[in-house]
Coordinates of N, CA and C in Angstrom, one line a residue:
X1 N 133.7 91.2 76.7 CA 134.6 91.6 77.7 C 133.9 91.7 79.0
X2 N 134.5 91.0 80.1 CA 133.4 91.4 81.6 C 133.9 92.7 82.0
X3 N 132.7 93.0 82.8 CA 132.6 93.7 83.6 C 133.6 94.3 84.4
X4 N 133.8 95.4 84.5 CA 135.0 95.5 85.7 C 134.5 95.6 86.9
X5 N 135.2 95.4 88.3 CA 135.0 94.7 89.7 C 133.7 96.0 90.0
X6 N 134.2 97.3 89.7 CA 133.3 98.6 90.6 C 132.2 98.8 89.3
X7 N 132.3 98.7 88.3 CA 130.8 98.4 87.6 C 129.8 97.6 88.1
X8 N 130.3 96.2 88.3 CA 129.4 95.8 89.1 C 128.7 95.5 90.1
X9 N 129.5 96.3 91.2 CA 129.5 96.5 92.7 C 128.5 98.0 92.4
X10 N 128.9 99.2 91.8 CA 127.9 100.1 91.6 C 126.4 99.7 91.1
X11 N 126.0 98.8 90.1 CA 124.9 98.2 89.7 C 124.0 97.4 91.0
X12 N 124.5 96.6 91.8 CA 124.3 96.0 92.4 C 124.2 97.1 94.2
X13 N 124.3 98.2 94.1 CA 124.9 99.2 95.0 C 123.3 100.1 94.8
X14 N 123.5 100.6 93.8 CA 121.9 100.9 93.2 C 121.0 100.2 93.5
X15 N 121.3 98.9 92.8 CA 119.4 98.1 92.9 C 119.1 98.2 94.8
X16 N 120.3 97.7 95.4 CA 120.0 97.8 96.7 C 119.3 99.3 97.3
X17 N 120.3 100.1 96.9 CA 119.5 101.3 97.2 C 118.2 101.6 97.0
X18 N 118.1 101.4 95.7 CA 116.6 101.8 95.3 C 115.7 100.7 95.8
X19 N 116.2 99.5 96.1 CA 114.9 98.4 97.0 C 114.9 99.2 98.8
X20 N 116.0 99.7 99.3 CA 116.1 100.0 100.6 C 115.2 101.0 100.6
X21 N 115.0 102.6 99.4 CA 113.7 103.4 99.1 C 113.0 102.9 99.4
X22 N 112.6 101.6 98.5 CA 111.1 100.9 98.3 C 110.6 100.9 99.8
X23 N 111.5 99.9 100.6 CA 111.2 99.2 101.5 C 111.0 100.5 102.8
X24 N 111.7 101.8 102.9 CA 111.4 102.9 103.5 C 109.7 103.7 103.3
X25 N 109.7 103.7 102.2 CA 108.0 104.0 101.2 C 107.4 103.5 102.2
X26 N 107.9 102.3 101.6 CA 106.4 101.3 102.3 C 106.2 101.2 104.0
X27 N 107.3 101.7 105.0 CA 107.3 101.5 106.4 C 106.3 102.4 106.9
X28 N 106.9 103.7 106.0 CA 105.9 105.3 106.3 C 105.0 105.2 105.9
X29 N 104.1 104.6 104.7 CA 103.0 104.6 104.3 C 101.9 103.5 105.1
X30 N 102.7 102.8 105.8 CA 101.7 101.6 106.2 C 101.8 102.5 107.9
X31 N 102.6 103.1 108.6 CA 102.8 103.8 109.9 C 101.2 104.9 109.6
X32 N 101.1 105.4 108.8 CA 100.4 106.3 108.0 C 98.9 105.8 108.1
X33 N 98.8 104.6 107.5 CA 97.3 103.7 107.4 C 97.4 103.8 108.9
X34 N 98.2 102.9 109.7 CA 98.0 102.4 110.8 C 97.3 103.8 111.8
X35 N 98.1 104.7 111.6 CA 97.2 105.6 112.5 C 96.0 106.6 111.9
X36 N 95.9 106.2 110.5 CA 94.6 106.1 110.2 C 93.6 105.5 111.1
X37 N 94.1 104.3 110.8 CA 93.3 103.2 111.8 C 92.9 103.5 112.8
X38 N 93.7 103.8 113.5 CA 93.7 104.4 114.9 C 93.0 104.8 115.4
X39 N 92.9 106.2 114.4 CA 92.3 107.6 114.4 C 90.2 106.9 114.7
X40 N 90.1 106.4 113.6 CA 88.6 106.2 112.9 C 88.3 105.0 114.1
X41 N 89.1 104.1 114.3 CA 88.3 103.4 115.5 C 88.3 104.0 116.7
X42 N 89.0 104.9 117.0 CA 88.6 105.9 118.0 C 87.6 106.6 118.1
X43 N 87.6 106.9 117.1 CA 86.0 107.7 116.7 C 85.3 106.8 116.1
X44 N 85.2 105.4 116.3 CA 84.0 104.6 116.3 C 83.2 104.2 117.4
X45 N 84.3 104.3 118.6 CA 84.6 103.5 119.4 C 83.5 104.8 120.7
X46 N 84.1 106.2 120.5 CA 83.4 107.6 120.7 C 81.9 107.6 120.1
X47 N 81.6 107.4 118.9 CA 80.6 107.6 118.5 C 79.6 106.8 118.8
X48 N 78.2 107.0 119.6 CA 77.1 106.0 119.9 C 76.5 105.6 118.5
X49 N 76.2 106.4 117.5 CA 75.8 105.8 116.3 C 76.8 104.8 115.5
X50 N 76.8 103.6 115.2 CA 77.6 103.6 114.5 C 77.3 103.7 112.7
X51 N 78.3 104.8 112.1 CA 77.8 104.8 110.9 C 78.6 104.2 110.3
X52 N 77.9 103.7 109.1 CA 78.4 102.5 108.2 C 79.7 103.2 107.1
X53 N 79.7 103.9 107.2 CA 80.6 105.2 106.6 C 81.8 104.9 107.3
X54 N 81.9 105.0 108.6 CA 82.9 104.7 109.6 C 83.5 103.5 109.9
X55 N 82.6 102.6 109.7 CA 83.2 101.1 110.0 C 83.6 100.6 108.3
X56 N 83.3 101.4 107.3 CA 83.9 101.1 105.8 C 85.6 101.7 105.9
X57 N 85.3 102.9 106.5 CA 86.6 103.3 106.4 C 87.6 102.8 107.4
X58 N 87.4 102.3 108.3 CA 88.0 101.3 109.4 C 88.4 100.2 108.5
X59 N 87.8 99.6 108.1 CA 87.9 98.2 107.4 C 89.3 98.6 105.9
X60 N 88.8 99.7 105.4 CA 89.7 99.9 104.5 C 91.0 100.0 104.9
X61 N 91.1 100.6 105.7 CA 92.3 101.6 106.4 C 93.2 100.2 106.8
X62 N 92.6 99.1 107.4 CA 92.9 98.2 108.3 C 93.4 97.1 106.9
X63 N 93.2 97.1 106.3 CA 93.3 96.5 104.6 C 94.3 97.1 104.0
X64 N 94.1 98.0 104.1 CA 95.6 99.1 103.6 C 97.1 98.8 104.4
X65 N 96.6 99.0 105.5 CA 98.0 98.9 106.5 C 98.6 97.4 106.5
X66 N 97.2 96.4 106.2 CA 97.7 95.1 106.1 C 98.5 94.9 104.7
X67 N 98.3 95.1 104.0 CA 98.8 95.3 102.6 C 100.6 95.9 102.5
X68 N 100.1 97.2 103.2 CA 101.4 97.6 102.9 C 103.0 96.8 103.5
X69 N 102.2 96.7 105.1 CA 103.2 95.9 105.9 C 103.7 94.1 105.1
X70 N 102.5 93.8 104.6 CA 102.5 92.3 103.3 C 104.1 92.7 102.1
X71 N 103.7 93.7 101.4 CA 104.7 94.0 100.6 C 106.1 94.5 101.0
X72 N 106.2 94.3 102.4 CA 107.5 94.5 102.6 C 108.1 93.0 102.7
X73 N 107.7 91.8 103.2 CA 108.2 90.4 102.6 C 108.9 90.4 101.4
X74 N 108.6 91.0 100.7 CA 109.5 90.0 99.0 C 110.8 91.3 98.9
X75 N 109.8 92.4 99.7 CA 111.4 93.2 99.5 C 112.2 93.0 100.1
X76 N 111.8 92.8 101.5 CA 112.9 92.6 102.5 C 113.9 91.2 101.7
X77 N 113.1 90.2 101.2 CA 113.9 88.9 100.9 C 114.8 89.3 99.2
X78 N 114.5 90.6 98.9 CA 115.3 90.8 97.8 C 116.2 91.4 98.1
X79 N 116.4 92.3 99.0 CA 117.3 93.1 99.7 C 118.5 92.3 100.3
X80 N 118.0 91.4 100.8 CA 119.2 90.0 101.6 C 119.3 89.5 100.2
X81 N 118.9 89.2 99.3 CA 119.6 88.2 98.4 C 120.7 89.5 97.4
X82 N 120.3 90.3 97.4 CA 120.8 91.4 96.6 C 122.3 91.6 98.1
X83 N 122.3 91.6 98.7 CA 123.1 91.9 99.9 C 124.2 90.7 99.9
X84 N 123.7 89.6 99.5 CA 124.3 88.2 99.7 C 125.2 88.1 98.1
X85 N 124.5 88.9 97.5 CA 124.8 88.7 96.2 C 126.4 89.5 95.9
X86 N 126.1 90.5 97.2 CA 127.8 91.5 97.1 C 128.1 91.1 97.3
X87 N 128.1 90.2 98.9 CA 129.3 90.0 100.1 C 130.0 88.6 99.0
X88 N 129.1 88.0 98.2 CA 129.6 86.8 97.4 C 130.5 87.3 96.4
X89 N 130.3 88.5 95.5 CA 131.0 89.3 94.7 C 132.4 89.9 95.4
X90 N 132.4 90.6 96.7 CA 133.6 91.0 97.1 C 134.3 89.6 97.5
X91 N 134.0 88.6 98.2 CA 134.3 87.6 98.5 C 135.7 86.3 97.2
X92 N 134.7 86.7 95.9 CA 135.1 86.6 94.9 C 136.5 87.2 94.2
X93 N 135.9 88.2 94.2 CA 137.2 88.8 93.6 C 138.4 89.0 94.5
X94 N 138.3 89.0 95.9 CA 139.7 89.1 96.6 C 140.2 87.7 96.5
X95 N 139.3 86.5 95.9 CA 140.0 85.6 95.7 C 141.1 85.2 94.7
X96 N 140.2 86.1 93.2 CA 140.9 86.0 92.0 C 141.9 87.2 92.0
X97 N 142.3 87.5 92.9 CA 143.1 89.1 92.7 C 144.3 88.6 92.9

């Protein structure tokens, strides 16, 4: 027996949601690194010594924030295909109605 119209629209209502979370996570957490970043090359930039301590944690920070901002790609492109995947579903069924 299929599915009925709002079973599937709620399924598809969720995954979106919970990818739009993901993709929220990830904006704050990489805004987060980034002024990490910020912070430490500032105070690299201030400090005459430079210690190797500081330019690891620079580098990491800067690795982090590249990372995070990276994994928003395949979400963002699931989120449109999950989005495309409604408008094709509502599209649908006002056809067969």
């Amino acid at each position: 027996m299929a599915k009925p119209y709002f079973e599937i629209y709620n399924e598809c209502q969720n995954k979106l949601s919970h990818f739009t979370l993901v993709k929220n996570i990830l904006i704050k957490v990489g805004l987060l690194f980034t002024a990490v970043s910020l912070i430490v090359c500032g105070i690299n930039l201030i400090n005459e010594n430079q210690d190797k301590a500081l330019v690891m944690a620079s580098a990491i920070s800067f690795i982090l924030t590249a990372s995070c901002f990276l994994a928003l790609l395949p979400v963002n492109q699931k989120i449109k295909d999950l989005r495309s995947q409604r408008k094709y579903r509502t599209k649908n069924m006002l056809v067969h109605s």
